Short mmCIF file of C-alpha atoms and ligand atoms in Angstrom, two decimals:
data_model
loop_
_atom_site.label_atom_id
_atom_site.label_comp_id
_atom_site.label_asym_id
_atom_site.label_seq_id
_atom_site.Cartn_x
_atom_site.Cartn_y
_atom_site.Cartn_z
CA MET A 1 0.00 0.00 0.00
CA VAL A 2 1.24 3.50 -0.71
CA LYS A 3 2.40 5.51 2.31
CA ASN A 4 0.25 8.50 1.39
CA HIS A 5 -2.98 6.49 1.34
CA ASN A 6 -4.91 9.25 3.08
CA GLU A 7 -3.78 11.77 0.49
CA VAL A 8 -4.86 9.37 -2.26
CA LEU A 9 -8.27 8.96 -0.64
CA TYR A 10 -8.75 12.70 -0.17
CA LYS A 11 -7.79 13.33 -3.79
CA ASN A 12 -10.38 10.77 -4.83
CA GLU A 13 -13.24 12.05 -2.72
CA GLN A 14 -15.04 12.44 -6.00
CA ILE A 15 -14.85 9.76 -8.70
CA GLU A 16 -16.77 9.91 -11.96
CA THR A 17 -17.81 6.89 -14.00
CA GLN A 18 -19.93 6.63 -17.13
CA ARG A 19 -23.26 7.12 -15.37
CA LEU A 20 -22.33 7.80 -11.75
CA ILE A 21 -20.60 10.22 -9.46
CA LEU A 22 -19.10 8.80 -6.29
CA ARG A 23 -18.78 11.67 -3.84
CA LYS A 24 -18.93 12.68 -0.18
CA PHE A 25 -22.33 12.67 1.44
CA LYS A 26 -24.08 16.02 1.93
CA ILE A 27 -26.71 17.01 4.46
CA SER A 28 -29.16 17.39 1.59
CA ASP A 29 -28.93 13.62 0.96
CA THR A 30 -31.07 12.69 3.98
CA ALA A 31 -34.24 11.87 2.01
CA ASP A 32 -32.34 9.63 -0.40
CA ILE A 33 -30.56 7.87 2.47
CA LEU A 34 -33.88 7.29 4.21
CA GLU A 35 -35.25 5.75 1.01
CA TYR A 36 -32.67 2.95 0.82
CA GLY A 37 -31.98 2.86 4.56
CA SER A 38 -35.55 2.00 5.49
CA ASP A 39 -36.28 -0.68 2.91
CA ALA A 40 -36.69 -4.03 4.69
CA GLU A 41 -35.77 -6.12 1.66
CA THR A 42 -32.53 -4.21 1.10
CA LEU A 43 -31.62 -4.36 4.79
CA GLU A 44 -32.15 -8.13 4.81
CA HIS A 45 -28.78 -8.44 3.05
CA VAL A 46 -26.64 -6.18 5.23
CA GLY A 47 -25.44 -6.04 8.82
CA TRP A 48 -26.64 -2.44 9.20
CA PRO A 49 -29.95 -2.19 11.07
CA GLY A 50 -31.05 0.73 8.89
CA LEU A 51 -33.07 3.77 9.95
CA SER A 52 -36.61 5.06 9.87
CA THR A 53 -36.53 8.85 10.19
CA LEU A 54 -34.93 11.85 8.48
CA GLU A 55 -33.31 12.77 11.80
CA GLU A 56 -31.55 9.40 11.92
CA ALA A 57 -30.45 9.87 8.34
CA GLN A 58 -28.97 13.24 9.23
CA ALA A 59 -27.27 11.81 12.31
CA ILE A 60 -25.65 9.03 10.31
CA ILE A 61 -24.17 11.56 7.89
CA TYR A 62 -22.53 13.42 10.76
CA ASP A 63 -21.62 10.42 12.89
CA ARG A 64 -20.53 7.89 10.32
CA TYR A 65 -20.26 9.21 6.79
CA MET A 66 -18.42 12.48 7.39
CA ALA A 67 -16.23 11.06 10.13
CA ARG A 68 -13.98 9.11 7.79
CA ASN A 69 -12.53 8.91 4.32
CA GLY A 70 -13.02 6.01 1.90
CA LEU A 71 -16.81 6.24 1.92
CA TRP A 72 -18.77 7.52 -1.04
CA ALA A 73 -22.39 8.33 -1.86
CA ILE A 74 -23.36 6.83 -5.21
CA GLN A 75 -25.17 9.45 -7.25
CA ILE A 76 -26.74 9.09 -10.69
CA THR A 77 -25.16 11.82 -12.79
CA ASP A 78 -28.25 12.55 -14.90
CA THR A 79 -30.83 12.87 -12.16
CA GLY A 80 -28.68 13.80 -9.17
CA LYS A 81 -30.31 11.09 -7.06
CA VAL A 82 -28.23 9.32 -4.44
CA ILE A 83 -28.98 5.61 -4.80
CA GLY A 84 -26.58 4.06 -2.33
CA LEU A 85 -23.12 3.99 -0.87
CA ILE A 86 -19.82 2.20 -1.21
CA ASN A 87 -17.01 2.14 1.33
CA LEU A 88 -13.62 0.64 1.96
CA HIS A 89 -11.64 -0.32 5.03
CA LEU A 90 -7.86 -0.38 4.83
CA ASN A 91 -6.03 -3.23 6.54
CA HIS A 92 -2.44 -2.08 6.87
CA ASP A 93 -1.07 -5.24 8.47
CA HIS A 94 -2.05 -7.36 5.52
CA ASP A 95 -1.86 -4.70 2.81
CA LYS A 96 -5.46 -5.20 1.78
CA VAL A 97 -8.88 -3.56 1.58
CA ALA A 98 -12.37 -4.75 2.50
CA LEU A 99 -15.28 -3.28 0.50
CA GLY A 100 -18.96 -2.89 1.26
CA TYR A 101 -21.82 -1.36 -0.69
CA MET A 102 -25.57 -1.07 -0.93
CA ILE A 103 -27.98 0.17 -3.59
CA ASN A 104 -31.58 1.40 -3.38
CA ARG A 105 -33.81 -1.50 -4.47
CA GLN A 106 -35.54 0.65 -7.13
CA TYR A 107 -32.21 0.76 -8.95
CA TRP A 108 -31.18 -2.88 -8.77
CA GLY A 109 -30.38 -4.76 -11.97
CA MET A 110 -29.02 -1.79 -13.91
CA GLY A 111 -25.33 -2.39 -13.41
CA TYR A 112 -24.85 0.52 -11.00
CA ALA A 113 -23.19 -1.51 -8.23
CA SER A 114 -20.76 -3.10 -10.70
CA GLU A 115 -19.93 0.31 -12.14
CA ALA A 116 -19.21 1.79 -8.71
CA LEU A 117 -17.27 -1.26 -7.54
CA LYS A 118 -15.12 -1.25 -10.65
CA ALA A 119 -14.13 2.36 -10.03
CA VAL A 120 -13.23 1.67 -6.40
CA LEU A 121 -11.22 -1.43 -7.38
CA TYR A 122 -9.30 0.72 -9.82
CA LEU A 123 -8.55 3.14 -7.00
CA CYS A 124 -7.46 0.28 -4.72
CA PHE A 125 -4.99 -1.25 -7.14
CA GLU A 126 -3.85 1.70 -9.26
CA GLY A 127 -4.06 4.41 -6.60
CA LEU A 128 -3.64 2.78 -3.20
CA ARG A 129 -1.63 -0.12 -4.64
CA VAL A 130 -2.87 -2.73 -2.18
CA ASN A 131 -2.12 -6.42 -2.62
CA ARG A 132 -5.68 -7.66 -2.19
CA VAL A 133 -9.30 -6.52 -2.09
CA GLU A 134 -11.97 -8.61 -0.43
CA ALA A 135 -15.71 -8.43 0.14
CA GLU A 136 -18.39 -10.69 1.50
CA HIS A 137 -22.13 -11.16 1.24
CA TYR A 138 -24.62 -13.31 3.08
CA THR A 139 -26.17 -16.33 1.37
CA GLY A 140 -29.51 -15.55 -0.24
CA ASN A 141 -28.03 -12.57 -2.06
CA PRO A 142 -26.66 -13.99 -5.31
CA ALA A 143 -26.89 -10.62 -7.04
CA SER A 144 -24.16 -9.26 -4.84
CA GLY A 145 -21.92 -12.22 -5.64
CA ARG A 146 -22.61 -11.65 -9.32
CA VAL A 147 -21.50 -8.02 -8.98
CA MET A 148 -18.23 -9.15 -7.42
CA GLU A 149 -17.72 -11.73 -10.15
CA LYS A 150 -18.41 -9.21 -12.91
CA VAL A 151 -15.61 -6.97 -11.67
CA GLY A 152 -13.14 -9.86 -11.56
CA MET A 153 -13.33 -11.00 -7.96
CA LYS A 154 -13.22 -14.72 -7.22
CA ARG A 155 -15.48 -16.67 -4.92
CA GLU A 156 -13.20 -18.11 -2.26
CA GLY A 157 -15.50 -19.91 0.13
CA VAL A 158 -18.52 -19.92 2.39
CA THR A 159 -18.22 -19.86 6.17
CA ALA A 160 -21.24 -21.47 7.83
CA LYS A 161 -23.17 -19.31 10.31
CA SER A 162 -20.12 -17.17 10.93
CA HIS A 163 -21.87 -13.84 11.58
CA LEU A 164 -24.68 -13.15 14.01
CA VAL A 165 -26.70 -10.49 12.19
CA LYS A 166 -29.78 -9.00 13.83
CA GLY A 167 -30.31 -12.17 15.80
CA VAL A 168 -29.78 -14.65 12.95
CA PHE A 169 -26.64 -16.68 12.22
CA ARG A 170 -25.80 -16.06 8.57
CA ASP A 171 -23.58 -17.95 6.16
CA VAL A 172 -20.98 -15.64 4.68
CA VAL A 173 -19.73 -15.91 1.09
CA LEU A 174 -16.19 -14.60 0.60
CA TYR A 175 -14.80 -12.98 -2.51
CA GLY A 176 -11.30 -11.73 -3.18
CA ILE A 177 -9.08 -10.34 -5.90
CA THR A 178 -5.31 -10.10 -5.64
CA TRP A 179 -2.85 -7.74 -7.28
CA ASP A 180 -1.78 -10.62 -9.55
CA ASP A 181 -5.38 -11.28 -10.63
CA TYR A 182 -5.96 -7.62 -11.33
CA PHE A 183 -2.89 -7.01 -13.44
CA ARG A 184 -2.52 -10.44 -15.00
CA PRO A 185 -3.79 -10.40 -18.59
CA ALA A 186 -6.93 -12.50 -19.02
CA VAL A 187 -5.27 -14.66 -21.67
CA LEU A 188 -1.57 -15.42 -21.59
CA ASP A 189 -0.38 -15.95 -25.12
CA LEU A 190 2.80 -17.99 -24.64
CA MET B 1 -22.39 -18.60 24.59
CA VAL B 2 -22.98 -19.04 28.29
CA LYS B 3 -22.86 -15.87 30.39
CA ASN B 4 -20.38 -17.37 32.86
CA TYR B 5 -17.82 -18.22 30.20
CA ASN B 6 -14.97 -17.01 32.42
CA GLU B 7 -16.09 -19.32 35.17
CA VAL B 8 -16.24 -22.20 32.67
CA LEU B 9 -12.74 -21.43 31.43
CA TYR B 10 -11.32 -21.20 34.95
CA LYS B 11 -12.96 -24.47 35.90
CA ASN B 12 -11.37 -26.08 32.85
CA GLU B 13 -7.88 -24.74 33.33
CA ARG B 14 -6.93 -28.40 33.52
CA MET B 15 -8.32 -30.99 31.12
CA THR B 16 -7.06 -34.51 30.63
CA THR B 17 -7.26 -36.75 27.59
CA GLU B 18 -6.00 -40.25 26.97
CA ARG B 19 -2.36 -39.25 26.54
CA LEU B 20 -2.26 -35.54 27.42
CA VAL B 21 -2.87 -33.06 30.18
CA LEU B 22 -3.91 -29.56 29.14
CA ARG B 23 -3.04 -27.19 31.95
CA LYS B 24 -1.85 -23.65 32.73
CA PHE B 25 1.73 -22.86 31.86
CA GLU B 26 4.18 -22.87 34.76
CA GLU B 27 7.44 -20.95 35.16
CA GLY B 28 9.33 -24.24 35.02
CA ASP B 29 8.08 -24.83 31.45
CA ALA B 30 10.49 -22.34 29.87
CA THR B 31 12.98 -24.98 28.70
CA ASP B 32 10.27 -27.05 27.06
CA ILE B 33 8.77 -23.93 25.47
CA LEU B 34 12.15 -22.91 24.09
CA GLU B 35 12.48 -26.31 22.44
CA TYR B 36 9.51 -25.75 20.15
CA ALA B 37 9.69 -21.94 20.07
CA SER B 38 13.22 -21.94 18.64
CA ASP B 39 12.59 -24.46 15.88
CA ALA B 40 12.37 -22.65 12.53
CA GLU B 41 10.29 -25.34 10.90
CA THR B 42 7.76 -25.30 13.72
CA ILE B 43 7.17 -21.56 13.68
CA ALA B 44 7.31 -21.20 9.88
CA ASN B 45 3.53 -21.43 9.62
CA LEU B 46 2.73 -19.20 12.57
CA ILE B 47 2.40 -15.44 12.94
CA TRP B 48 4.39 -15.89 16.15
CA GLU B 49 8.09 -15.12 15.85
CA GLY B 50 9.04 -17.73 18.44
CA SER B 51 11.83 -17.35 21.02
CA THR B 52 15.55 -17.95 20.79
CA THR B 53 16.65 -17.65 24.43
CA ILE B 54 15.42 -18.97 27.74
CA GLU B 55 14.72 -15.35 28.82
CA GLU B 56 12.43 -14.87 25.84
CA ALA B 57 10.70 -18.15 26.57
CA LYS B 58 10.12 -16.99 30.15
CA ALA B 59 8.87 -13.61 28.97
CA ASN B 60 6.51 -15.48 26.73
CA ILE B 61 4.95 -17.13 29.79
CA TYR B 62 4.42 -13.80 31.57
CA ASP B 63 3.43 -11.77 28.52
CA PHE B 64 1.28 -14.20 26.58
CA TYR B 65 0.60 -17.53 28.25
CA TRP B 66 -0.52 -15.88 31.48
CA SER B 67 -2.15 -12.88 29.82
CA ARG B 68 -5.66 -14.33 29.79
CA ASN B 69 -7.66 -17.48 30.28
CA GLY B 70 -8.19 -20.04 27.52
CA ILE B 71 -4.49 -20.78 26.97
CA TRP B 72 -3.29 -24.29 27.78
CA ALA B 73 0.12 -25.93 27.88
CA ILE B 74 -0.03 -29.39 26.31
CA ARG B 75 1.74 -31.81 28.60
CA HIS B 76 2.69 -35.26 27.40
CA ALA B 77 1.39 -37.36 30.31
CA GLU B 78 3.86 -40.22 29.98
CA SER B 79 7.05 -38.15 29.87
CA GLY B 80 5.79 -35.12 31.77
CA LYS B 81 7.16 -32.87 29.04
CA VAL B 82 5.31 -29.79 27.82
CA ILE B 83 5.16 -30.37 24.07
CA GLY B 84 3.03 -27.50 22.87
CA CYS B 85 0.22 -25.03 23.36
CA ILE B 86 -3.39 -24.60 22.31
CA ASP B 87 -5.33 -21.40 22.88
CA LEU B 88 -8.92 -20.35 22.44
CA ARG B 89 -10.16 -16.85 21.54
CA LEU B 90 -13.82 -16.06 21.99
CA ALA B 91 -15.68 -13.76 19.58
CA HIS B 92 -18.71 -12.70 21.56
CA ASP B 93 -20.55 -10.78 18.83
CA ASP B 94 -20.85 -13.84 16.64
CA ASP B 95 -21.13 -16.39 19.44
CA LYS B 96 -18.07 -18.22 18.16
CA ALA B 97 -14.38 -18.79 18.81
CA THR B 98 -11.12 -19.36 17.01
CA PHE B 99 -7.99 -21.10 18.21
CA GLY B 100 -4.31 -21.56 17.54
CA TYR B 101 -1.92 -24.38 18.33
CA VAL B 102 1.71 -25.43 18.11
CA LEU B 103 3.49 -28.70 18.85
CA ASN B 104 7.12 -29.67 19.35
CA ARG B 105 8.29 -31.19 16.05
CA ASN B 106 9.55 -34.37 17.74
CA TYR B 107 5.95 -35.16 18.60
CA TRP B 108 4.31 -34.53 15.23
CA GLY B 109 2.34 -37.27 13.50
CA HIS B 110 1.10 -39.13 16.58
CA GLY B 111 -2.37 -37.61 16.73
CA TYR B 112 -1.55 -35.44 19.74
CA MET B 113 -2.91 -32.18 18.36
CA THR B 114 -6.06 -33.87 17.15
CA GLU B 115 -6.51 -35.19 20.68
CA ALA B 116 -5.98 -31.71 22.17
CA LEU B 117 -8.26 -30.00 19.67
CA LYS B 118 -11.05 -32.48 20.25
CA VAL B 119 -11.16 -31.76 23.97
CA VAL B 120 -11.12 -28.01 23.32
CA LEU B 121 -13.98 -28.37 20.82
CA ARG B 122 -15.89 -30.38 23.38
CA LEU B 123 -15.43 -27.55 25.86
CA CYS B 124 -16.59 -25.04 23.23
CA PHE B 125 -19.82 -26.78 22.38
CA GLU B 126 -20.76 -28.67 25.53
CA GLN B 127 -19.83 -26.15 28.17
CA LEU B 128 -19.30 -22.75 26.57
CA LYS B 129 -22.26 -23.51 24.27
CA LEU B 130 -20.82 -21.70 21.27
CA ASN B 131 -22.56 -21.72 17.92
CA ARG B 132 -19.39 -22.05 15.84
CA VAL B 133 -15.64 -22.60 16.04
CA GLU B 134 -13.35 -21.59 13.19
CA ALA B 135 -9.67 -21.37 12.33
CA ASN B 136 -7.33 -20.70 9.42
CA HIS B 137 -4.05 -22.25 8.48
CA PHE B 138 -1.66 -20.88 5.90
CA ASP B 139 -0.95 -22.51 2.57
CA GLY B 140 1.65 -25.24 2.75
CA ASN B 141 0.56 -26.43 6.19
CA ALA B 142 -1.72 -29.29 5.20
CA ALA B 143 -1.00 -31.17 8.44
CA SER B 144 -2.89 -28.48 10.33
CA GLY B 145 -5.85 -28.79 7.96
CA ARG B 146 -5.78 -32.52 8.51
CA VAL B 147 -5.87 -32.03 12.29
CA MET B 148 -8.97 -29.85 11.95
CA GLU B 149 -10.61 -32.35 9.61
CA LYS B 150 -9.91 -35.23 11.97
CA ALA B 151 -11.43 -33.21 14.80
CA GLY B 152 -14.63 -32.86 12.77
CA MET B 153 -14.21 -29.45 11.15
CA THR B 154 -15.10 -28.71 7.53
CA TYR B 155 -13.01 -26.98 4.87
CA GLU B 156 -14.84 -23.78 3.88
CA GLY B 157 -12.59 -22.02 1.41
CA THR B 158 -9.27 -20.31 0.81
CA ALA B 159 -8.80 -16.55 0.95
CA ARG B 160 -5.85 -15.99 -1.36
CA GLN B 161 -2.94 -13.90 -0.07
CA ALA B 162 -5.22 -12.69 2.71
CA GLU B 163 -2.51 -12.25 5.34
CA LYS B 164 1.00 -10.90 5.29
CA VAL B 165 3.09 -13.05 7.61
CA LYS B 166 6.75 -12.27 8.21
CA GLY B 167 6.83 -10.32 4.98
CA VAL B 168 5.15 -12.94 2.78
CA PHE B 169 1.55 -12.97 1.55
CA ARG B 170 -0.05 -16.24 2.57
CA ASP B 171 -3.32 -17.89 1.60
CA CYS B 172 -5.69 -18.44 4.52
CA VAL B 173 -7.25 -21.88 4.40
CA LYS B 174 -10.50 -21.76 6.36
CA TYR B 175 -12.08 -24.43 8.50
CA GLY B 176 -15.23 -24.25 10.58
CA ILE B 177 -17.55 -26.38 12.64
CA ILE B 178 -21.01 -25.32 13.70
CA ARG B 179 -22.95 -26.56 16.68
CA ASP B 180 -25.28 -28.68 14.49
CA ASP B 181 -22.26 -30.49 12.95
CA TYR B 182 -20.82 -31.15 16.37
CA LEU B 183 -24.02 -32.57 17.81
CA ARG B 184 -24.61 -34.69 14.72
CA GLN B 185 -21.09 -36.16 14.89
CA LYS B 186 -21.35 -37.12 18.56
C1 COA C 201 0.10 -28.71 12.80
C2 COA C 201 0.52 -29.50 14.03
C3 COA C 201 -0.10 -28.86 15.26
C4 COA C 201 0.02 -30.94 13.90
O1 COA C 201 0.16 -31.65 15.13
P1 COA C 201 0.22 -33.29 15.16
O2 COA C 201 0.03 -33.70 16.56
O3 COA C 201 1.39 -33.75 14.39
O4 COA C 201 -1.11 -33.65 14.36
P2 COA C 201 -1.80 -35.10 14.28
O5 COA C 201 -0.79 -36.14 14.47
O6 COA C 201 -2.99 -35.10 15.17
O7 COA C 201 -2.34 -35.11 12.79
C5 COA C 201 -1.51 -34.72 11.71
C6 COA C 201 -2.10 -35.23 10.42
O8 COA C 201 -1.52 -34.49 9.33
C7 COA C 201 -0.99 -35.41 8.38
N1 COA C 201 0.11 -34.74 7.71
C8 COA C 201 1.36 -34.54 8.16
N2 COA C 201 2.09 -33.87 7.24
C9 COA C 201 1.27 -33.66 6.20
C10 COA C 201 1.44 -33.04 4.94
N3 COA C 201 2.60 -32.46 4.60
N4 COA C 201 0.38 -33.01 4.11
C11 COA C 201 -0.81 -33.55 4.46
N5 COA C 201 -1.02 -34.16 5.64
C12 COA C 201 0.01 -34.21 6.49
C13 COA C 201 -0.62 -36.59 9.20
O9 COA C 201 -0.46 -37.72 8.38
C14 COA C 201 -1.82 -36.68 10.13
O10 COA C 201 -2.97 -37.17 9.49
P3 COA C 201 -3.40 -38.74 9.56
O11 COA C 201 -3.69 -39.01 11.00
O12 COA C 201 -4.60 -38.83 8.69
O13 COA C 201 -2.24 -39.53 9.06
C15 COA C 201 2.06 -29.51 14.19
O14 COA C 201 2.61 -29.99 13.00
C16 COA C 201 2.65 -28.17 14.48
O15 COA C 201 2.77 -27.75 15.62
N6 COA C 201 3.10 -27.42 13.43
C17 COA C 201 3.74 -26.13 13.61
C18 COA C 201 2.79 -25.05 14.16
C19 COA C 201 1.56 -24.95 13.31
O16 COA C 201 1.61 -25.08 12.12
N7 COA C 201 0.42 -24.67 13.97
C20 COA C 201 -0.84 -24.57 13.30
C21 COA C 201 -1.00 -23.23 12.67
S1 COA C 201 -2.54 -23.11 11.85
#
């Protein structure tokens, strides 16, 4: 990992892709946060308990989203709507990153998560120069696994009932991509 | 997990199996510790750097072996020699635990670690009432995977280059056993 990882993250507080802008959260995002943060079906797949009021949405911006770097709101460029978030956690000891994301259910199936994830993977390997990026999802959420596969991550295993999430033991599916995977050409013509 | 897990651990500071006694480390164990802690081949697959002097081995007792409960010396009953260590780490949020172990190389291949792990797993499920026990070994340490398999654990996957150990990226080979597996196997 580069030494100036914080500088790299600050310089990439805003990332633009074909259809999306990844950027810092703003206080004006509360209504959009409430929309995805209060949807039971979306919350079923994440550890986060979610929220149910605009006040809670505002509090989470101050308490969680603004308090750290490496966390982006996912905004649709055309409409300006914030449809989710993506974040990363640096692990210095093992020179790797763990990613998490969620998307408003109204916008599932349109390739937005893959587009955001691809941009953050690019930042991880080209910018932060980490050796590995990993992510996990609970079983019963194949779409999330598909997103990870589409961006080149590999399914590495399933740990049975390894997380207690909102009172239920969940099976966790692990995905990872290493520096070698990322930079190795898809076909080696020897 | 039971609420009185500390009580359970203290009451099981000593556990006996057919050929082994698992007990607290004692100051007099330093020589035996040094024997396995200074062997390069033994510590090659551990995050632990080992010890090279008797002073370091002693410090290891004070700084690590006595630092908390759930750490047992493995004593070979017949010879009275301390031949290794097994330790348990509880993860309260997920109602589970992980463990680590090491054995003097002269005692490898006799089923000792399987015997030690089995009694620790029994403690985990029957007394601590955990929902799951899990552990990783690094690539190239198949004997450790075999120990976990023989103790009833299941291979769950391999996280490639997931940990940097002594400067080298190692694959983490994952094993787990859930309460249902344990009860079914009994
Ligand atoms: C791993 C370790 C604890 C095993 O202890 P042990 O008492 O020799 O283990 P057991 O005798 O109970 O079982 C070992 C099994 O591994 C098998 N084995 C040994 N070397 C092997 C190899 N290179 N590949 C595959 N299997 C191997 C043995 O044949 C045996 O299986 P079997 O009973 O089916 O024949 C010991 O080797 C050790 O301390 N290693 C160094 C520290 C370490 O690696 N700790 C674990 C970190 S995850």
